[in-house]
Protein backbone atom coordinates (compact mmCIF):
# COMPACT_ATOMS: atom_id res chain seq x y z
CA UNK A 1 0.00 0.00 0.00
CA UNK A 2 0.92 3.62 -0.52
CA UNK A 3 0.59 6.08 2.39
CA UNK A 4 -0.19 9.52 0.96
CA UNK A 5 0.10 12.84 2.83
CA UNK A 6 -1.39 16.16 1.71
CA UNK A 7 -0.78 19.47 3.53
CA UNK A 8 -0.52 22.04 0.71
CA UNK A 9 -3.26 24.39 1.94
CA UNK A 10 -5.85 24.10 4.71
CA UNK A 11 -6.71 20.40 4.60
CA UNK A 12 -4.59 17.93 6.56
CA UNK A 13 -5.05 14.56 4.90
CA UNK A 14 -3.64 11.02 4.99
CA UNK A 15 -4.73 8.14 2.78
CA UNK A 16 -3.96 4.51 2.10
CA UNK A 17 -4.26 3.42 -1.50
CA UNK A 18 -3.29 0.12 -3.11
CA UNK A 19 -1.05 -0.17 -6.17
CA UNK A 20 -4.22 -0.98 -8.12
CA UNK A 21 -5.82 2.32 -7.10
CA UNK A 22 -8.24 1.09 -4.43
CA UNK A 23 -8.85 3.57 -1.60
CA UNK A 24 -8.53 1.81 1.77
CA UNK A 25 -8.75 5.06 3.77
CA UNK A 26 -8.87 8.77 2.97
CA UNK A 27 -9.01 10.92 6.11
CA UNK A 28 -9.36 14.67 5.60
CA UNK A 29 -9.25 17.11 8.53
CA UNK A 30 -10.38 20.48 7.24
CA UNK A 31 -9.10 23.59 8.97
CA UNK A 32 -11.76 25.73 7.23
CA UNK A 33 -13.49 26.70 10.51
CA UNK A 34 -10.21 27.99 11.89
CA UNK A 35 -9.52 30.19 8.84
CA UNK A 36 -13.15 31.32 8.44
CA UNK A 37 -12.52 33.71 11.34
CA UNK A 38 -10.14 35.62 9.05
CA UNK A 39 -12.08 35.25 5.77
CA UNK A 40 -9.31 33.20 4.15
CA UNK A 41 -6.37 30.89 4.81
CA UNK A 42 -3.74 32.32 7.17
CA UNK A 43 -0.53 30.50 6.14
CA UNK A 44 1.16 30.54 9.54
CA UNK A 45 -1.94 29.17 11.27
CA UNK A 46 -2.25 26.49 8.58
CA UNK A 47 1.33 25.29 9.18
CA UNK A 48 0.86 25.06 12.92
CA UNK A 49 -2.42 23.21 12.57
CA UNK A 50 -0.93 20.71 10.08
CA UNK A 51 1.78 20.02 12.64
CA UNK A 52 -0.84 19.24 15.30
CA UNK A 53 -3.14 17.22 13.05
CA UNK A 54 -0.79 15.14 10.93
CA UNK A 55 0.00 12.38 13.40
CA UNK A 56 -3.62 11.79 14.51
CA UNK A 57 -4.75 11.91 10.87
CA UNK A 58 -2.16 9.29 9.82
CA UNK A 59 -3.17 7.11 12.78
CA UNK A 60 -6.86 7.48 11.87
CA UNK A 61 -6.13 6.50 8.25
CA UNK A 62 -4.19 3.38 9.33
CA UNK A 63 -7.05 2.43 11.71
CA UNK A 64 -9.67 2.94 9.03
CA UNK A 65 -7.71 0.73 6.64
CA UNK A 66 -7.15 -1.88 9.38
CA UNK A 67 -3.45 -1.58 8.56
CA UNK A 68 -0.17 -0.72 10.23
CA UNK A 69 2.99 0.92 8.89
CA UNK A 70 4.24 -2.65 8.21
CA UNK A 71 1.74 -2.78 5.33
CA UNK A 72 3.05 0.43 3.75
CA UNK A 73 5.51 0.04 0.85
CA UNK A 74 5.78 3.63 -0.39
CA UNK A 75 5.27 7.08 1.14
CA UNK A 76 3.79 9.79 -1.10
CA UNK A 77 3.69 13.48 -0.27
CA UNK A 78 2.69 16.73 -1.95
CA UNK A 79 5.94 18.64 -2.56
CA UNK A 80 4.20 21.66 -4.18
CA UNK A 81 2.74 23.94 -5.37
CA UNK A 82 1.02 25.40 -2.30
CA UNK A 83 1.76 27.31 0.89
CA UNK A 84 5.43 26.72 1.54
CA UNK A 85 5.20 26.45 5.34
CA UNK A 86 2.22 24.10 5.09
CA UNK A 87 3.98 21.91 2.50
CA UNK A 88 7.12 21.69 4.64
CA UNK A 89 5.19 20.05 7.48
CA UNK A 90 4.02 17.27 5.16
CA UNK A 91 7.39 16.86 3.46
CA UNK A 92 9.26 16.65 6.79
CA UNK A 93 6.76 14.12 8.16
CA UNK A 94 6.96 12.03 4.97
CA UNK A 95 10.77 12.00 5.07
CA UNK A 96 10.73 10.99 8.74
CA UNK A 97 8.32 8.08 8.21
CA UNK A 98 10.06 6.92 5.02
CA UNK A 99 13.56 7.16 6.53
CA UNK A 100 12.48 5.50 9.78
CA UNK A 101 10.95 2.57 7.90
CA UNK A 102 13.54 2.40 5.09
CA UNK A 103 10.84 3.07 2.48
CA UNK A 104 10.95 4.89 -0.87
CA UNK A 105 9.33 8.33 -1.08
CA UNK A 106 7.41 9.79 -4.03
CA UNK A 107 7.38 13.61 -4.26
CA UNK A 108 4.07 14.46 -5.93
CA UNK A 109 3.03 17.61 -7.74
CA UNK A 110 -0.31 18.72 -6.27
CA UNK A 111 -1.76 19.37 -9.75
CA UNK A 112 -0.79 15.87 -10.85
CA UNK A 113 -2.60 14.74 -7.70
CA UNK A 114 -5.84 16.42 -8.79
CA UNK A 115 -5.68 14.78 -12.24
CA UNK A 116 -4.84 11.43 -10.59
CA UNK A 117 -8.14 11.53 -8.64
CA UNK A 118 -9.51 10.16 -11.94
CA UNK A 119 -7.23 7.08 -11.80
CA UNK A 120 -8.64 5.72 -8.54
CA UNK A 121 -11.10 2.81 -8.50
CA UNK A 122 -13.83 2.45 -9.60
CA UNK A 123 -13.39 5.29 -12.14
CA UNK A 124 -9.91 4.32 -13.36
CA UNK A 125 -10.08 6.71 -16.36
CA UNK A 126 -7.62 5.97 -19.18
CA UNK A 127 -5.88 8.83 -21.02
CA UNK A 128 -5.98 10.47 -23.49
CA UNK A 129 -8.50 13.12 -22.41
CA UNK A 130 -8.76 16.88 -22.00
CA UNK A 131 -8.92 17.91 -18.36
CA UNK A 132 -10.19 21.06 -16.68
CA UNK A 133 -8.42 21.49 -13.34
CA UNK A 134 -10.22 24.24 -11.44
CA UNK A 135 -9.33 24.85 -7.80
CA UNK A 136 -8.68 27.65 -5.36
CA UNK A 137 -5.16 28.15 -6.67
CA UNK A 138 -5.31 27.05 -10.33
CA UNK A 139 -7.43 27.03 -13.46
CA UNK A 140 -5.83 24.89 -16.14
CA UNK A 141 -6.89 23.19 -19.32
CA UNK A 142 -4.70 20.14 -19.73
CA UNK A 143 -4.02 17.75 -22.56
CA UNK A 144 -3.55 14.46 -20.69
CA UNK A 145 -1.67 11.95 -22.86
CA UNK A 146 -0.37 9.65 -20.12
CA UNK A 147 -0.86 9.06 -16.42
CA UNK A 148 2.60 10.41 -15.50
CA UNK A 149 2.94 14.18 -14.97
CA UNK A 150 5.41 14.24 -17.89
CA UNK A 151 2.55 13.09 -20.11
CA UNK A 152 0.46 16.20 -19.38
CA UNK A 153 0.62 19.43 -21.40
CA UNK A 154 -0.91 22.79 -20.43
CA UNK A 155 -3.28 24.16 -23.12
CA UNK A 156 -4.56 27.18 -21.21
CA UNK A 157 -4.48 28.85 -17.81
CA UNK A 158 -5.90 31.84 -15.99
CA UNK A 159 -4.25 35.19 -16.51
CA UNK A 160 -5.38 36.48 -13.11
CA UNK A 161 -7.64 34.83 -10.50
CA UNK A 162 -8.29 31.09 -10.33
CA UNK A 163 -11.93 29.96 -10.71
CA UNK A 164 -12.10 28.90 -7.05
CA UNK A 165 -10.58 32.22 -6.04
CA UNK A 166 -13.33 33.97 -8.04
CA UNK A 167 -15.92 31.94 -6.10
CA UNK A 168 -14.25 32.73 -2.77
CA UNK A 169 -13.83 36.46 -3.46
CA UNK A 170 -17.39 36.71 -4.79
CA UNK A 171 -18.70 34.99 -1.68
CA UNK A 172 -16.84 37.45 0.46
CA UNK A 173 -18.41 40.38 -1.42
CA UNK A 174 -21.81 38.78 -0.79
CA UNK A 175 -21.09 38.40 2.92
CA UNK A 176 -20.93 34.60 2.77
CA UNK A 177 -18.50 32.63 4.96
CA UNK A 178 -15.18 31.16 3.76
CA UNK A 179 -14.71 28.90 1.79
CA UNK A 180 -17.22 30.50 -0.50
CA UNK A 181 -17.53 28.11 -3.46
CA UNK A 182 -19.82 25.63 -1.75
CA UNK A 183 -21.81 28.50 -0.17
CA UNK A 184 -22.45 30.15 -3.54
CA UNK A 185 -23.35 26.75 -5.01
CA UNK A 186 -26.00 26.26 -2.29
CA UNK A 187 -27.41 29.80 -2.42
CA UNK A 188 -27.49 29.89 -6.24
CA UNK A 189 -30.12 27.13 -6.27
CA UNK A 190 -32.60 29.61 -4.78
CA UNK A 191 -31.74 32.45 -7.18
CA UNK A 192 -32.36 33.54 -10.78
CA UNK A 193 -29.16 33.14 -12.87
CA UNK A 194 -30.45 35.66 -15.45
CA UNK A 195 -31.17 38.41 -12.91
CA UNK A 196 -27.80 40.11 -13.42
CA UNK A 197 -25.73 40.19 -16.62
CA UNK A 198 -22.18 39.53 -15.44
CA UNK A 199 -19.41 39.52 -18.06
CA UNK A 200 -17.76 36.37 -19.40
CA UNK A 201 -14.20 37.20 -20.51
CA UNK A 202 -13.46 35.96 -24.01
CA UNK A 203 -9.74 35.83 -24.63
CA UNK A 204 -7.94 34.56 -27.70
CA UNK A 205 -6.78 30.98 -27.32
CA UNK A 206 -7.64 28.84 -24.33
CA UNK A 207 -6.79 31.15 -21.42
CA UNK A 208 -9.17 32.37 -18.70
CA UNK A 209 -9.66 35.66 -16.85
CA UNK A 210 -11.90 36.19 -13.83
CA UNK A 211 -10.81 39.54 -12.40
CA UNK A 212 -13.30 41.56 -14.51
CA UNK A 213 -16.16 39.42 -13.26
CA UNK A 214 -15.17 39.97 -9.64
CA UNK A 215 -15.05 43.74 -10.25
CA UNK A 216 -18.50 43.62 -11.89
CA UNK A 217 -19.90 41.97 -8.76
CA UNK A 218 -18.19 44.55 -6.59
CA UNK A 219 -19.89 47.37 -8.55
CA UNK A 220 -23.27 45.60 -8.53
CA UNK A 221 -23.14 45.20 -4.75
CA UNK A 222 -22.06 48.81 -4.33
CA UNK A 223 -24.84 50.12 -6.59
CA UNK A 224 -27.52 48.01 -4.92
CA UNK A 225 -26.64 49.07 -1.40
CA UNK A 226 -26.74 46.92 1.69
CA UNK A 227 -30.49 46.29 2.06
CA UNK A 228 -31.06 45.48 -1.63
CA UNK A 229 -27.95 43.24 -1.76
CA UNK A 230 -29.33 41.41 1.24
CA UNK A 231 -32.68 40.90 -0.47
CA UNK A 232 -31.16 39.80 -3.79
CA UNK A 233 -28.24 37.74 -2.52
CA UNK A 234 -29.50 34.52 -4.09
CA UNK A 235 -29.98 36.19 -7.50
CA UNK A 236 -26.49 37.69 -7.29
CA UNK A 237 -24.99 34.32 -6.36
CA UNK A 238 -26.85 32.51 -9.16
CA UNK A 239 -25.87 35.09 -11.81
CA UNK A 240 -22.25 35.19 -10.65
CA UNK A 241 -21.97 31.40 -10.64
CA UNK A 242 -23.56 31.25 -14.10
CA UNK A 243 -20.83 33.58 -15.47
CA UNK A 244 -18.00 31.46 -13.99
CA UNK A 245 -19.54 28.21 -15.25
CA UNK A 246 -20.09 29.69 -18.74
CA UNK A 247 -16.46 30.82 -18.91
CA UNK A 248 -15.25 27.33 -17.98
CA UNK A 249 -17.66 25.49 -20.30
CA UNK A 250 -16.93 27.78 -23.29
CA UNK A 251 -13.19 27.16 -22.97
CA UNK A 252 -13.66 23.42 -22.73
CA UNK A 253 -15.85 23.51 -25.83
CA UNK A 254 -13.25 25.61 -27.64
CA UNK A 255 -10.74 22.75 -27.35
CA UNK A 256 -13.05 20.64 -29.52
CA UNK A 257 -12.21 17.65 -27.34
CA UNK A 258 -14.65 14.77 -27.20
CA UNK A 259 -13.24 13.17 -24.03
CA UNK A 260 -13.39 15.67 -21.20
CA UNK A 261 -12.77 15.32 -17.46
CA UNK A 262 -13.08 17.86 -14.64
CA UNK A 263 -11.13 17.83 -11.35
CA UNK A 264 -10.32 20.15 -8.43
CA UNK A 265 -12.49 21.89 -5.83
CA UNK A 266 -14.57 23.78 -8.40
CA UNK A 267 -15.41 20.47 -10.13
CA UNK A 268 -17.65 19.89 -7.08
CA UNK A 269 -19.89 22.71 -8.33
CA UNK A 270 -23.36 21.35 -9.12
CA UNK A 271 -24.07 23.75 -12.00
CA UNK A 272 -20.72 22.98 -13.67
CA UNK A 273 -21.33 19.23 -13.38
CA UNK A 274 -24.84 19.63 -14.81
CA UNK A 275 -23.55 21.83 -17.66
CA UNK A 276 -21.12 19.10 -18.75
CA UNK A 277 -23.26 15.93 -18.77
CA UNK A 278 -20.85 14.07 -21.04
CA UNK A 279 -17.71 14.91 -19.06
CA UNK A 280 -16.18 12.59 -16.49
CA UNK A 281 -16.21 14.43 -13.16
CA UNK A 282 -13.99 13.43 -10.25
CA UNK A 283 -16.11 11.87 -7.46
CA UNK A 284 -17.27 14.61 -5.05
CA UNK A 285 -15.10 13.62 -2.05
CA UNK A 286 -12.05 13.60 -4.35
CA UNK A 287 -12.60 17.08 -5.86
CA UNK A 288 -11.32 19.13 -2.93
CA UNK A 289 -7.85 18.50 -1.52
CA UNK A 290 -7.28 14.98 -0.20
CA UNK A 291 -4.40 12.54 0.17
CA UNK A 292 -5.94 9.68 -1.85
CA UNK A 293 -5.30 11.64 -5.06
CA UNK A 294 -1.68 12.20 -3.95
CA UNK A 295 -1.18 8.48 -3.29
CA UNK A 296 -2.79 7.83 -6.68
CA UNK A 297 -0.32 10.15 -8.44
CA UNK A 298 2.54 8.31 -6.70
CA UNK A 299 1.58 5.22 -8.71
CA UNK A 300 2.83 7.15 -11.80
CA UNK A 301 5.79 8.94 -10.19
CA UNK A 302 9.29 7.48 -9.81
CA UNK A 303 9.88 7.14 -6.06
CA UNK A 304 13.17 8.23 -4.51
CA UNK A 305 15.16 5.65 -2.55
CA UNK A 306 16.24 6.31 1.07
CA UNK A 307 19.07 8.81 1.07
CA UNK A 308 18.05 10.36 -2.23
CA UNK A 309 15.14 12.21 -0.61
CA UNK A 310 16.81 13.70 2.44
CA UNK A 311 17.54 16.87 0.46
CA UNK A 312 14.01 16.97 -1.02
CA UNK A 313 12.49 20.43 -0.69
CA UNK A 314 8.96 21.77 -0.98
CA UNK A 315 8.16 24.34 -3.71
CA UNK A 316 5.48 27.02 -3.59
CA UNK A 317 4.82 27.73 -7.28
CA UNK A 318 4.66 25.41 -10.29
O1 LIG B 1 -8.84 21.79 -4.91
P1 LIG B 1 -9.11 22.59 -3.71
O2 LIG B 1 -9.63 21.88 -2.47
O3 LIG B 1 -7.86 23.37 -3.21
C1 LIG B 1 -6.89 23.94 -4.06
O4 LIG B 1 -6.02 23.17 -4.54
O5 LIG B 1 -6.99 25.16 -4.25
O6 LIG B 1 -10.14 23.72 -4.15
C2 LIG B 1 -10.69 24.62 -3.24
C3 LIG B 1 -11.56 25.59 -4.02
C4 LIG B 1 -12.04 26.77 -3.18
O7 LIG B 1 -11.83 27.95 -3.90
C5 LIG B 1 -13.53 26.47 -3.01
O8 LIG B 1 -14.32 27.63 -2.86
C6 LIG B 1 -13.85 25.74 -4.29
O9 LIG B 1 -12.72 24.92 -4.52
N1 LIG B 1 -15.06 24.92 -4.19
C7 LIG B 1 -16.18 25.14 -4.93
C8 LIG B 1 -17.14 24.18 -4.51
N2 LIG B 1 -16.57 23.41 -3.53
C9 LIG B 1 -15.30 23.88 -3.36
N3 LIG B 1 -16.43 26.04 -5.89
C10 LIG B 1 -17.66 26.02 -6.45
N4 LIG B 1 -18.63 25.14 -6.09
C11 LIG B 1 -18.43 24.22 -5.14
N5 LIG B 1 -19.39 23.36 -4.80
ZN1 LIG C 1 -5.95 21.39 -4.65
PDB file of C-alpha atoms and ligand atoms in Angstrom, residues 6 8-9 11 81 110-111 114 133-138 264-265 287-290 293, ligand 2:
ATOM      1  CA  UNK A   6      -1.385  16.159   1.710  1.00  0.00           C
ATOM      2  CA  UNK A   8      -0.518  22.040   0.715  1.00  0.00           C
ATOM      3  CA  UNK A   9      -3.256  24.393   1.939  1.00  0.00           C
ATOM      4  CA  UNK A  11      -6.707  20.401   4.605  1.00  0.00           C
ATOM      5  CA  UNK A  81       2.735  23.939  -5.367  1.00  0.00           C
ATOM      6  CA  UNK A 110      -0.315  18.723  -6.271  1.00  0.00           C
ATOM      7  CA  UNK A 111      -1.759  19.374  -9.750  1.00  0.00           C
ATOM      8  CA  UNK A 114      -5.844  16.418  -8.786  1.00  0.00           C
ATOM      9  CA  UNK A 133      -8.417  21.488 -13.341  1.00  0.00           C
ATOM     10  CA  UNK A 134     -10.218  24.235 -11.440  1.00  0.00           C
ATOM     11  CA  UNK A 135      -9.329  24.852  -7.802  1.00  0.00           C
ATOM     12  CA  UNK A 136      -8.681  27.655  -5.364  1.00  0.00           C
ATOM     13  CA  UNK A 137      -5.158  28.146  -6.674  1.00  0.00           C
ATOM     14  CA  UNK A 138      -5.308  27.051 -10.330  1.00  0.00           C
ATOM     15  CA  UNK A 264     -10.318  20.154  -8.431  1.00  0.00           C
ATOM     16  CA  UNK A 265     -12.486  21.886  -5.827  1.00  0.00           C
ATOM     17  CA  UNK A 287     -12.601  17.080  -5.863  1.00  0.00           C
ATOM     18  CA  UNK A 288     -11.323  19.131  -2.933  1.00  0.00           C
ATOM     19  CA  UNK A 289      -7.853  18.496  -1.521  1.00  0.00           C
ATOM     20  CA  UNK A 290      -7.282  14.979  -0.196  1.00  0.00           C
ATOM     21  CA  UNK A 293      -5.303  11.639  -5.056  1.00  0.00           C
TER      22      UNK A 293
HETATM   23 ZN1  LIG B   2      -5.952  21.393  -4.653  1.00  0.00          ZN
END
